[in-house]
Short mmCIF file of C-alpha atoms in Angstrom, two decimals:
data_model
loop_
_atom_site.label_atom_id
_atom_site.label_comp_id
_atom_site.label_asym_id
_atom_site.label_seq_id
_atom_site.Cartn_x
_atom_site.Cartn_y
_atom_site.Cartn_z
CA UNK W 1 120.98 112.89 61.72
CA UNK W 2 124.33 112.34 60.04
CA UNK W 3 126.03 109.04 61.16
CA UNK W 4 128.89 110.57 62.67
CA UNK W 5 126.73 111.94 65.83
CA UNK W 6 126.23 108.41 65.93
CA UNK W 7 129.71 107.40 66.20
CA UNK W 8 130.90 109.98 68.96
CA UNK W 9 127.50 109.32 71.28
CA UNK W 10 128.59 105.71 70.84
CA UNK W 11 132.20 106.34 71.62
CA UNK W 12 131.27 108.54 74.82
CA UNK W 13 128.87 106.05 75.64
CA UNK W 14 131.52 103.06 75.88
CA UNK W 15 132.40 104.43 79.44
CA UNK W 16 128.22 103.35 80.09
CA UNK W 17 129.63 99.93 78.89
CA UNK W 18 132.35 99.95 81.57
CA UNK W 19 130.09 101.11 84.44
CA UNK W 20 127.50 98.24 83.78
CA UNK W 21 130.36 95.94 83.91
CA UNK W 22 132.59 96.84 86.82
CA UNK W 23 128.73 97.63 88.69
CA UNK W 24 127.31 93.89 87.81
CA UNK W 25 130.81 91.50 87.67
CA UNK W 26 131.14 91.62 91.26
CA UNK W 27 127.57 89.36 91.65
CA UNK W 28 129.30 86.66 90.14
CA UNK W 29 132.46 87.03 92.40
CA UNK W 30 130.54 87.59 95.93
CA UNK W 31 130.72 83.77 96.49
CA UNK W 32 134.55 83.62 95.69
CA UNK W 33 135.80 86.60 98.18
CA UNK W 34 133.43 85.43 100.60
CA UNK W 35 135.32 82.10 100.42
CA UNK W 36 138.61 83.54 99.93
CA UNK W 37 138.59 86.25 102.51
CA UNK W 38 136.46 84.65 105.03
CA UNK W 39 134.05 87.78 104.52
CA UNK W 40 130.96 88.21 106.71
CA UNK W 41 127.49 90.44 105.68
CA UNK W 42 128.99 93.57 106.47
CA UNK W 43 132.37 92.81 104.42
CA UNK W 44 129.98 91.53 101.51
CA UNK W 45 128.21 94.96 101.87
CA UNK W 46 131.34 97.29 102.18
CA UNK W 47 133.12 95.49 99.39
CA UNK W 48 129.81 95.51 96.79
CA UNK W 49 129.52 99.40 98.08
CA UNK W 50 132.90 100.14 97.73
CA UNK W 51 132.17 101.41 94.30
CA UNK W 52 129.38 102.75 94.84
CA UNK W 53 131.11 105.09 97.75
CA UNK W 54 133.73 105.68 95.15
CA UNK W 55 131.18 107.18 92.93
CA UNK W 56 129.92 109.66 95.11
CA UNK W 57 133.04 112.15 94.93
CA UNK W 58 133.59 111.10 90.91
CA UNK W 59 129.77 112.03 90.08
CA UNK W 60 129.94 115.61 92.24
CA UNK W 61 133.56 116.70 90.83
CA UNK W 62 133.46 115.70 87.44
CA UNK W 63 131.12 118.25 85.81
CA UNK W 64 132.93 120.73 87.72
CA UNK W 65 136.25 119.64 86.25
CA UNK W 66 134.49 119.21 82.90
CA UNK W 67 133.12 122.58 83.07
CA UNK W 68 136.99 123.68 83.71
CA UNK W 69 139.07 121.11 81.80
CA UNK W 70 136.68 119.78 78.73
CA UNK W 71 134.65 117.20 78.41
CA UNK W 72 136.61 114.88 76.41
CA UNK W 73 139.81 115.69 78.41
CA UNK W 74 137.77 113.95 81.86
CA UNK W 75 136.60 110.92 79.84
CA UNK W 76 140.16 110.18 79.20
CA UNK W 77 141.29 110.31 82.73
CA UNK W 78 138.01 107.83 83.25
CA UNK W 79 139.56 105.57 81.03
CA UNK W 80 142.37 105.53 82.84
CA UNK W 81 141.19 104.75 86.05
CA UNK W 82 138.80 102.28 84.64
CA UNK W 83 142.15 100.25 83.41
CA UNK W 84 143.75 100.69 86.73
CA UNK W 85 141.07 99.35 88.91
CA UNK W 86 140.74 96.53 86.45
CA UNK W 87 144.29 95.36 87.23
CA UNK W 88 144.33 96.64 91.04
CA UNK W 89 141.70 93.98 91.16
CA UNK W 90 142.48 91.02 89.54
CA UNK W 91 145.80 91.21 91.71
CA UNK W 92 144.53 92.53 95.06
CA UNK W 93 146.54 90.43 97.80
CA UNK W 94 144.24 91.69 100.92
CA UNK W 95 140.50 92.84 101.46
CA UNK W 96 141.42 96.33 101.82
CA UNK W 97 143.40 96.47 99.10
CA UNK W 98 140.20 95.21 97.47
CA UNK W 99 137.99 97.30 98.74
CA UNK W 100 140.24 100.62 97.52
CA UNK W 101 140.45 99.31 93.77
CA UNK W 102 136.95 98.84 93.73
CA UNK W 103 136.61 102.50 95.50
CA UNK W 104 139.02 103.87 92.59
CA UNK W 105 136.57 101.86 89.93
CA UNK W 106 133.70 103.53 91.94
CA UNK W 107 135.53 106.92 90.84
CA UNK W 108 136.15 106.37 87.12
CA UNK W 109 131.92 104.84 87.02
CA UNK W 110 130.83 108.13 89.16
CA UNK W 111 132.60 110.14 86.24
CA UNK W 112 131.50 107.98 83.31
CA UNK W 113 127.91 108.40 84.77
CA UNK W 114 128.13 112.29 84.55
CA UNK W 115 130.58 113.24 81.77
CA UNK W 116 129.11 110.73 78.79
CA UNK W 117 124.95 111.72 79.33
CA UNK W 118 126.65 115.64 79.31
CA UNK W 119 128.36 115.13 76.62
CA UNK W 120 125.80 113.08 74.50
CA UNK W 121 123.12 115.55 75.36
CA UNK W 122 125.29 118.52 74.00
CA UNK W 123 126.42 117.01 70.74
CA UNK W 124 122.63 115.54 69.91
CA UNK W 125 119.89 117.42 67.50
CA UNK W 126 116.63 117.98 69.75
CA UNK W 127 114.60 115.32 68.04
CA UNK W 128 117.09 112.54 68.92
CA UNK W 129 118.12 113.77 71.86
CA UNK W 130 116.56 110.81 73.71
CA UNK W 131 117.67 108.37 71.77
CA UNK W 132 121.47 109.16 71.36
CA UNK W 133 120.80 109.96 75.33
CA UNK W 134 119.58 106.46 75.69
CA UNK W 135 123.10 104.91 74.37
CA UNK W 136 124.42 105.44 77.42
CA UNK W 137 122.02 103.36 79.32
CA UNK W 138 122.05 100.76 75.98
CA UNK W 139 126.12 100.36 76.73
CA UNK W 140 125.20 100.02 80.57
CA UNK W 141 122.95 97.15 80.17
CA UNK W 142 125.41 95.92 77.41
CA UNK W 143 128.07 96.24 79.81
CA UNK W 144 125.89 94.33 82.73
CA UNK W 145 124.65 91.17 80.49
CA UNK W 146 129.09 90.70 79.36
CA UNK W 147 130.09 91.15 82.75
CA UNK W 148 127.13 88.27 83.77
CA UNK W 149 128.38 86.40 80.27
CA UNK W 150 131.98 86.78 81.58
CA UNK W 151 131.24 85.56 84.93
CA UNK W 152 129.36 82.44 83.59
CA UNK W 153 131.84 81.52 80.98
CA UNK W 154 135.09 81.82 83.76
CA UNK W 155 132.85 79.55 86.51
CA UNK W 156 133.03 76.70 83.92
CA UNK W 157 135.89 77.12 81.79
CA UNK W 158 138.13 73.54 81.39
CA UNK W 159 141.90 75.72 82.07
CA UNK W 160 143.30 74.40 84.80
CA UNK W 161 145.10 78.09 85.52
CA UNK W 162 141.57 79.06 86.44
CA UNK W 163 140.17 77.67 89.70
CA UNK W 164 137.08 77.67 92.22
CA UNK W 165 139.89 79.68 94.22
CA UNK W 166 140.79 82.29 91.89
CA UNK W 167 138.38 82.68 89.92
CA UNK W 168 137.45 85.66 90.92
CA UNK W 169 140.33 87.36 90.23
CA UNK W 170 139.84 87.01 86.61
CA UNK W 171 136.32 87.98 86.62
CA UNK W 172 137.14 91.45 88.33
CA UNK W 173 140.35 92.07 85.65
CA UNK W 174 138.12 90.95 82.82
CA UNK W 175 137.26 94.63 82.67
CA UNK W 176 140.90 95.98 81.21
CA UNK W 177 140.03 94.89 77.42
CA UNK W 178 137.05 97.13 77.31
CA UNK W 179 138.79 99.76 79.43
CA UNK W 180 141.85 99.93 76.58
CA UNK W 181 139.14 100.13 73.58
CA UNK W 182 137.63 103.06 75.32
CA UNK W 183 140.85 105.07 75.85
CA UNK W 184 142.03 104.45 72.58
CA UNK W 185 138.44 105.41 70.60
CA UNK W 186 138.33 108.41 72.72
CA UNK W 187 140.72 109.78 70.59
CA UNK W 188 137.93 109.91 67.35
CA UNK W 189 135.86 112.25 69.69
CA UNK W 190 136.21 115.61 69.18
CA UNK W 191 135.56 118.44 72.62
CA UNK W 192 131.92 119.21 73.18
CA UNK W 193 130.73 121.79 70.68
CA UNK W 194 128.61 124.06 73.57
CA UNK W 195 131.45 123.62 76.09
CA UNK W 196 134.06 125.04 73.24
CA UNK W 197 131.44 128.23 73.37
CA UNK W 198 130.85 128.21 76.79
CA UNK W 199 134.72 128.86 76.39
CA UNK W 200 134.95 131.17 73.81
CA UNK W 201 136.13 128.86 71.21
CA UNK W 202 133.76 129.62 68.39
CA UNK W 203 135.58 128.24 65.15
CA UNK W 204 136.50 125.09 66.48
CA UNK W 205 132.70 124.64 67.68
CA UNK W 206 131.35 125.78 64.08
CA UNK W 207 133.80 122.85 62.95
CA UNK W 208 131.99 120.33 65.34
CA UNK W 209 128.80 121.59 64.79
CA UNK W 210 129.04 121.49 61.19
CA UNK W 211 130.47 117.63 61.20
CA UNK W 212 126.75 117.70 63.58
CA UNK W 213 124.18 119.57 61.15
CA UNK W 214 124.47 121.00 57.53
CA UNK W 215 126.49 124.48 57.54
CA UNK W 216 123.29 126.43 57.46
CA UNK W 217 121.77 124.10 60.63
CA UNK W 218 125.67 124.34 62.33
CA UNK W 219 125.56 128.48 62.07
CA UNK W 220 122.18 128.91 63.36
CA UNK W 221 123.08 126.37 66.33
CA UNK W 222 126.49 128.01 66.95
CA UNK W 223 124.19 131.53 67.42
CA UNK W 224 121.41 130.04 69.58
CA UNK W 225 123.66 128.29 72.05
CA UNK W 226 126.35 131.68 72.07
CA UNK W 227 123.29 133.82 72.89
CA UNK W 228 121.32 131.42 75.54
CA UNK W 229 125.46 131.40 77.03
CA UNK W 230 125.46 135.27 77.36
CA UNK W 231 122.29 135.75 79.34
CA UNK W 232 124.25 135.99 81.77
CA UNK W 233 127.96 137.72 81.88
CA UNK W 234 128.45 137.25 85.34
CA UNK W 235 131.58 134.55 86.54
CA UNK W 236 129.65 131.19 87.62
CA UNK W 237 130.33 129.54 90.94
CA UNK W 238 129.41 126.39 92.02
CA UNK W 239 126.73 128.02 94.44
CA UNK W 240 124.92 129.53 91.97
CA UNK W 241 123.32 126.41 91.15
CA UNK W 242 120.82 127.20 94.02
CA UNK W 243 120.02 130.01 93.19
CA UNK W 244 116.24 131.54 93.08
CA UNK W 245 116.68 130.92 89.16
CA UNK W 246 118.37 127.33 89.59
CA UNK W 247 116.77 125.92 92.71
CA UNK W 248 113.76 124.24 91.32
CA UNK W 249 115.30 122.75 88.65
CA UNK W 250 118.44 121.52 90.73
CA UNK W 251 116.11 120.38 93.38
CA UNK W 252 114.03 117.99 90.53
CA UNK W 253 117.09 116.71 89.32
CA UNK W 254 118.61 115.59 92.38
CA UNK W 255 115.73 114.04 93.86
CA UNK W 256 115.53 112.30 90.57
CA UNK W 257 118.39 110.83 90.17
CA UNK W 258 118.51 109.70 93.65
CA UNK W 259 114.79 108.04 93.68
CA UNK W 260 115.78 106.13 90.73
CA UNK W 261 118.11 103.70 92.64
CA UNK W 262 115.46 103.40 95.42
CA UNK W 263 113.27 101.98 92.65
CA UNK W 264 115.85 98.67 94.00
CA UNK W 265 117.13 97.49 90.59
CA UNK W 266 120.93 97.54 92.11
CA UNK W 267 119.46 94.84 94.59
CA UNK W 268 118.72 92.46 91.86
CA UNK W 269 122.15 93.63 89.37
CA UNK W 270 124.57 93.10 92.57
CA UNK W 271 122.73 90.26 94.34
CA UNK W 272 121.05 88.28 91.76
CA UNK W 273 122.82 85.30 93.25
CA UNK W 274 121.88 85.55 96.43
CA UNK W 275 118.51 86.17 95.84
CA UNK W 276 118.27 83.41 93.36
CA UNK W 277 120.17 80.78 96.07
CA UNK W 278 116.72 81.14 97.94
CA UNK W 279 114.83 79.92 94.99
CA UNK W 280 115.47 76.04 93.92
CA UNK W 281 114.55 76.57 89.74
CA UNK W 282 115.60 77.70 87.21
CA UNK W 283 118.71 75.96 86.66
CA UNK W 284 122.14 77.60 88.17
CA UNK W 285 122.30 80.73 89.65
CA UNK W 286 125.10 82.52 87.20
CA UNK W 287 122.93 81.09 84.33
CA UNK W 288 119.50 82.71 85.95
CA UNK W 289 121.70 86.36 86.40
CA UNK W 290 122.92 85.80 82.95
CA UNK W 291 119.03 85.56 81.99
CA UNK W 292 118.40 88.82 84.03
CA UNK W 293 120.84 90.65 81.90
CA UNK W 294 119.10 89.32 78.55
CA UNK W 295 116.10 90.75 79.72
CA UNK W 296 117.71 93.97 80.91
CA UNK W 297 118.47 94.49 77.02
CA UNK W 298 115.68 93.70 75.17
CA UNK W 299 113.52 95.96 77.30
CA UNK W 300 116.30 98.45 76.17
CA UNK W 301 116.14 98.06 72.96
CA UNK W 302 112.34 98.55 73.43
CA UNK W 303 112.87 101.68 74.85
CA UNK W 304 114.41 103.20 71.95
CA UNK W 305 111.47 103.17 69.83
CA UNK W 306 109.29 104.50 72.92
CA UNK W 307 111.24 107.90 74.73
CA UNK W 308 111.05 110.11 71.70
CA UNK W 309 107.32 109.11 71.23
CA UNK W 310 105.67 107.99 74.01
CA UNK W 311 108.02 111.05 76.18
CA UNK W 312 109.96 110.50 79.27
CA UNK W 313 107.05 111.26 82.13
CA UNK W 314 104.25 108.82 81.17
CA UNK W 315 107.35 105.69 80.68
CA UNK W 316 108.39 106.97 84.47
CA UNK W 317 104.58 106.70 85.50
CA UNK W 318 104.10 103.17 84.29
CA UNK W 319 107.31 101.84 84.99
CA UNK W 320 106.77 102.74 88.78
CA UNK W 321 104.03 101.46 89.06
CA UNK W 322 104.52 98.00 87.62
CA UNK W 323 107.79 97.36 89.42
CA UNK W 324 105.99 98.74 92.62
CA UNK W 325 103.54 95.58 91.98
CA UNK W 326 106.35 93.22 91.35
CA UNK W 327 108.25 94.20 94.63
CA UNK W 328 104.94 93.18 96.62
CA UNK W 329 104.60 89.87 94.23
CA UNK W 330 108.56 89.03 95.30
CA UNK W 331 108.16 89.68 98.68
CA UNK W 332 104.65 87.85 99.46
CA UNK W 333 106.10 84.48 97.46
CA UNK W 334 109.20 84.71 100.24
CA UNK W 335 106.56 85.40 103.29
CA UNK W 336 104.87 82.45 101.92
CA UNK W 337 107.70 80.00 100.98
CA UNK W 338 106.17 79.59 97.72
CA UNK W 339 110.00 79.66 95.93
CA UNK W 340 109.91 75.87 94.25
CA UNK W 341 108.33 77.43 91.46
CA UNK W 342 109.24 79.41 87.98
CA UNK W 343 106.87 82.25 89.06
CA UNK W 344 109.39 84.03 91.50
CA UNK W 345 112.06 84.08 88.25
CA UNK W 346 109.10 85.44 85.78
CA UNK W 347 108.48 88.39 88.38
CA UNK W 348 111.94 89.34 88.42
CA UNK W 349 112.15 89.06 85.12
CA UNK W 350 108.84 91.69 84.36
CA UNK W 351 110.63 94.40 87.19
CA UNK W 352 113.61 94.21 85.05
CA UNK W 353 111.66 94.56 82.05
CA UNK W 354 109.86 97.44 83.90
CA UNK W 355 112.54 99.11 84.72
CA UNK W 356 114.48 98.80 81.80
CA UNK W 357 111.84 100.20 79.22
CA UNK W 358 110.78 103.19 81.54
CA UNK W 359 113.47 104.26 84.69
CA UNK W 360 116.33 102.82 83.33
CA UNK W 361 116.19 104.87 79.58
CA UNK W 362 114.87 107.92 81.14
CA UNK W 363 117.56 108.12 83.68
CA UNK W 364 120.38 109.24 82.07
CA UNK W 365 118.77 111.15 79.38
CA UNK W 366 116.90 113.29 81.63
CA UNK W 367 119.27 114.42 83.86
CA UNK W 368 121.76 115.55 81.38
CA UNK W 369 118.49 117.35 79.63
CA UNK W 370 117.10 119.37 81.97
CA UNK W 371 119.71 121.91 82.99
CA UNK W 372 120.47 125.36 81.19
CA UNK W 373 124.01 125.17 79.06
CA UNK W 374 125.28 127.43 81.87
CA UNK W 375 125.03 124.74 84.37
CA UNK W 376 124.90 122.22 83.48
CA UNK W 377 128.26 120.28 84.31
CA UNK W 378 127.47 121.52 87.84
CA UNK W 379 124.26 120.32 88.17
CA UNK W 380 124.17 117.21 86.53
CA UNK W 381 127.32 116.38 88.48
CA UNK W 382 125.28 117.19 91.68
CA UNK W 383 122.39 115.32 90.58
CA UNK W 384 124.40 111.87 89.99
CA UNK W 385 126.06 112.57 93.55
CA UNK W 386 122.49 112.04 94.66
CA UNK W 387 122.19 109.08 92.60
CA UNK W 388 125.36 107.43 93.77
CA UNK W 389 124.74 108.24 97.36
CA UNK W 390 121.39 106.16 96.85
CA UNK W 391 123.08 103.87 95.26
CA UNK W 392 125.80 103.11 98.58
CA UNK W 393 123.20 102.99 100.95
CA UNK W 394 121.05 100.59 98.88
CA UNK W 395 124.21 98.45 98.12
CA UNK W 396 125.23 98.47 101.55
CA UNK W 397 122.22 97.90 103.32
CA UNK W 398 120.26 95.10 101.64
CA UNK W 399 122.23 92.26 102.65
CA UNK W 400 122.15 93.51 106.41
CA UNK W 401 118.23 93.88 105.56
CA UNK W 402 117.89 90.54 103.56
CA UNK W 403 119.87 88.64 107.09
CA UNK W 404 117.74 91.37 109.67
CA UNK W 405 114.38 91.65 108.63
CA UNK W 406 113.52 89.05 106.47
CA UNK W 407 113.31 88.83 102.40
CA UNK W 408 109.50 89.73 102.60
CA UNK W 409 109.75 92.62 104.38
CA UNK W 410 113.11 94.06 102.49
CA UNK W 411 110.57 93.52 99.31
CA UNK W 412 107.99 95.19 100.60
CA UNK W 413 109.84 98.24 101.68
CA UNK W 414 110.96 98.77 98.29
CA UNK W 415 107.17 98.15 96.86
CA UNK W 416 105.59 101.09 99.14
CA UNK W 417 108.84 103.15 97.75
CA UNK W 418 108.31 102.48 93.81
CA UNK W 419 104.32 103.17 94.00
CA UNK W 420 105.39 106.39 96.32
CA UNK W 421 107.31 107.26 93.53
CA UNK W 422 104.30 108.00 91.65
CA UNK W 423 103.36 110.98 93.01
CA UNK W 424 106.33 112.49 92.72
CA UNK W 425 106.81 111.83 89.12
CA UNK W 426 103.10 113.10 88.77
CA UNK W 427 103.80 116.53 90.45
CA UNK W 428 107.32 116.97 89.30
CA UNK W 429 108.83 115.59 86.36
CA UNK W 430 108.54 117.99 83.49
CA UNK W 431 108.15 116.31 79.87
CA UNK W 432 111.49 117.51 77.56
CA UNK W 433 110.62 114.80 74.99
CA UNK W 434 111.72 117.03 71.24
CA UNK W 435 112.58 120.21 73.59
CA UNK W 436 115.55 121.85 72.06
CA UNK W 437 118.21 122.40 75.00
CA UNK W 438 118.00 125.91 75.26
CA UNK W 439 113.92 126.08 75.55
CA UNK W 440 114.06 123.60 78.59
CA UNK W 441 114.49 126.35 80.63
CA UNK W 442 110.76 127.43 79.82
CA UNK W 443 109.44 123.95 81.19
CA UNK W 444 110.74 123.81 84.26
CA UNK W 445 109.99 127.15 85.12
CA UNK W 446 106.10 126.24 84.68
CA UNK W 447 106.56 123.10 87.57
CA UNK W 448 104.01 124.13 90.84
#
């Protein structure tokens, strides 16, 4: 694999970096706007789900767009937004003005979700397709463990500019530096090779595709993906994606996506704080969620070495199953009050781990994977609409659960969900692990 793939995965994969840390800086600022705006559990929820809600219509229009406009040509507007919600926030004078900047970040994160996995899946050989996949969810977690980093570092910083009062307005516009990088790399990325087919724009794809592959490799990929493209001459509509041909597939994809936030990680990423202001170890509570994000990325890292061998349905298997466990430890230690005590940080710390080395690197990758070149856009924008629209309900709910029902029971519910997830994984999920893009078609088609 020639080093350049490298670079343009890793320069698509800087709006990953973004999401993780627009996603995870608002944990550390919850305790500042709550202050500030005199916020109640329902404004805590609304303003942590704001981008989450956001994300909804930028995951379900953006392959659609990129389908129409380009890949590369959507990931710039992303940047864009990304540097406007950045400043929107740091400067927002009420809660609702607030709670639309973080909608407008929710946009430019539903986007960044769909359009980099797409495009990193269409510019990656088959053999490293998980691992150039998996940058996406690398510059997530990256993004996640800054944003916790940031958070820490402005909490105890010695300007006096920067105060238990407005702090939190320079956590939220910490985001524009990153968001500036990412427009201004975007510009060493050149349009996805199979979408410059898809548009009959051969010669420039050769020229990608041979900056890909040696010139042999680059022709025989140009003629693969132009004849697996005219299958089918007919004028796609958005529709067609369900399809008797499509369904299945479409159906797996969404349901997914969509299970993979009710695995609960968002409740530790958002809330880490407020979970860990129940426990009394562990030294303070930005330093614990700074811990969490450590964790998050060495269990990445781990990852890399495991998709492309181990495959993507057995690391779904295991990691449901452990994090299922975990849930059930979490929520027993809060039925019993047993919180003065490092094991309640450990057992957060393995369902991160979990989840990081199996859910969390499969995520992205497969979801971009398992769709034909012909729909792709559509249907992985679909599929992360799913995802988001998990993700909003989780955000939103579990602090209305946490003060309702209790911390054991919220646990618990989210136990019997991971180890439910097992049988859907077992019946469902498909292995793609080496499958060139244009055979994946085959697998699916084989599903009961």
């Amino acid at each position: 694999m020639k080093k350049y793939t490298i670079l343009i995965s890793g320069v698509a994969a800087l709006g990953g970096l973004l999401f993780g840390f627009d996603t995870a800086v608002i944990a550390g600022a919850i305790s500042g706007l709550k202050d500030y705006f005199a916020l109640n559990n329902g404004d805590i929820g609304l303003v942590v789900a704001a981008a989450s809600i956001g994300c909804i219509p930028g995951a379900f229009f953006s392959g659609r767009l990129a389908d129409k406009y380009g890949r590369k040509k959507m990931m710039l507007l992303t940047a864009v937004l990304y540097v406007i919600t950045s400043i929107g926030s740091g400067i927002a004078g009420s809660f609702a003005q607030l709670v639309i900047y973080r909608f407008v970040g929710g946009v430019a994160i539903g986007m960044a979700s769909t359009l980099a996995p797409i495009y990193i899946s269409e510019v990656a050989p088959a053999s490293f397709r998980g691992r150039l996949g998996m940058m996406q969810q690398l510059a997530i977690v990256l993004g996640i463990l800054i944003a916790f980093i940031s958070n820490y570092a402005l909490a105890n910083t010695g300007f006096a500019f920067i105060t238990a009062h407005n702090q939190w307005r320079f956590m939220l516009a910490a985001a524009l530096i990153p968001s500036l990088i990412f427009f201004f790399l975007l510009a060493l990325v050149p349009e996805s090779p199979r979408w410059l087919i898809l548009n009959d724009k051969l010669v420039q794809a050769k020229k990608v595709f041979t900056r890909i592959y040696e010139d042999e490799a680059a022709e025989k990929e140009v003629n693969i993906v132009k004849a697996d493209i005219q299958k089918s001459s007919t004028k796609f509509r958005f529709r067609d994606i369900f399809s008797k041909k499509y369904k299945r597939v479409v159906l797996i994809g969404i349901v997914f996506a969509a299970i993979a936030q009710l695995t609960g990680i968002n409740i530790i990423f958002y809330y880490a704080p407020l979970i860990f202001e129940k426990t009394h170890v562990g030294g303070s509570v930005l330093f614990q969620t700074v811990l969490t994000g450590i964790v998050n990325l060495i269990f990445t890292l781990i990852a890399f070495a495991l998709i492309d061998r181990v495959g993507r349905k057995k690391l779904l298997l295991w990691g449901s199953t452990i994090m299922g466990f975990c849930m059930f430890i979490i929520g027993f230690l809060f039925y019993e009050n047993r919180l003065g005590n490092y094991f309640v940080l450990i057992t957060v710390f393995v369902y991160i781990a979990a989840f990081a080395s199996t859910w969390g690197a499969v995520l992205w990758v497969y979801v971009a994977e398992i769709f034909p070149n012909r729909i792709r856009g559509h249907a992985t924008s679909f599929a992360i609409f799913g995802n988001w629209s998990a993700n909003a309900i989780v955000s939103y709910t579990f602090p209305i659960m946490l003060a309702g029902i209790g911390a054991p029971a919220t646990f618990f519910s989210y136990g019997i969900i991971n180890l439910a997830m097992i049988l859907f994984v077992s019946k469902y999920i498909f292995e793609t692990k080496g499958v060139p893009l244009e055979r994946i078609e085959e697998r699916y088609q084989n599903v009961s």
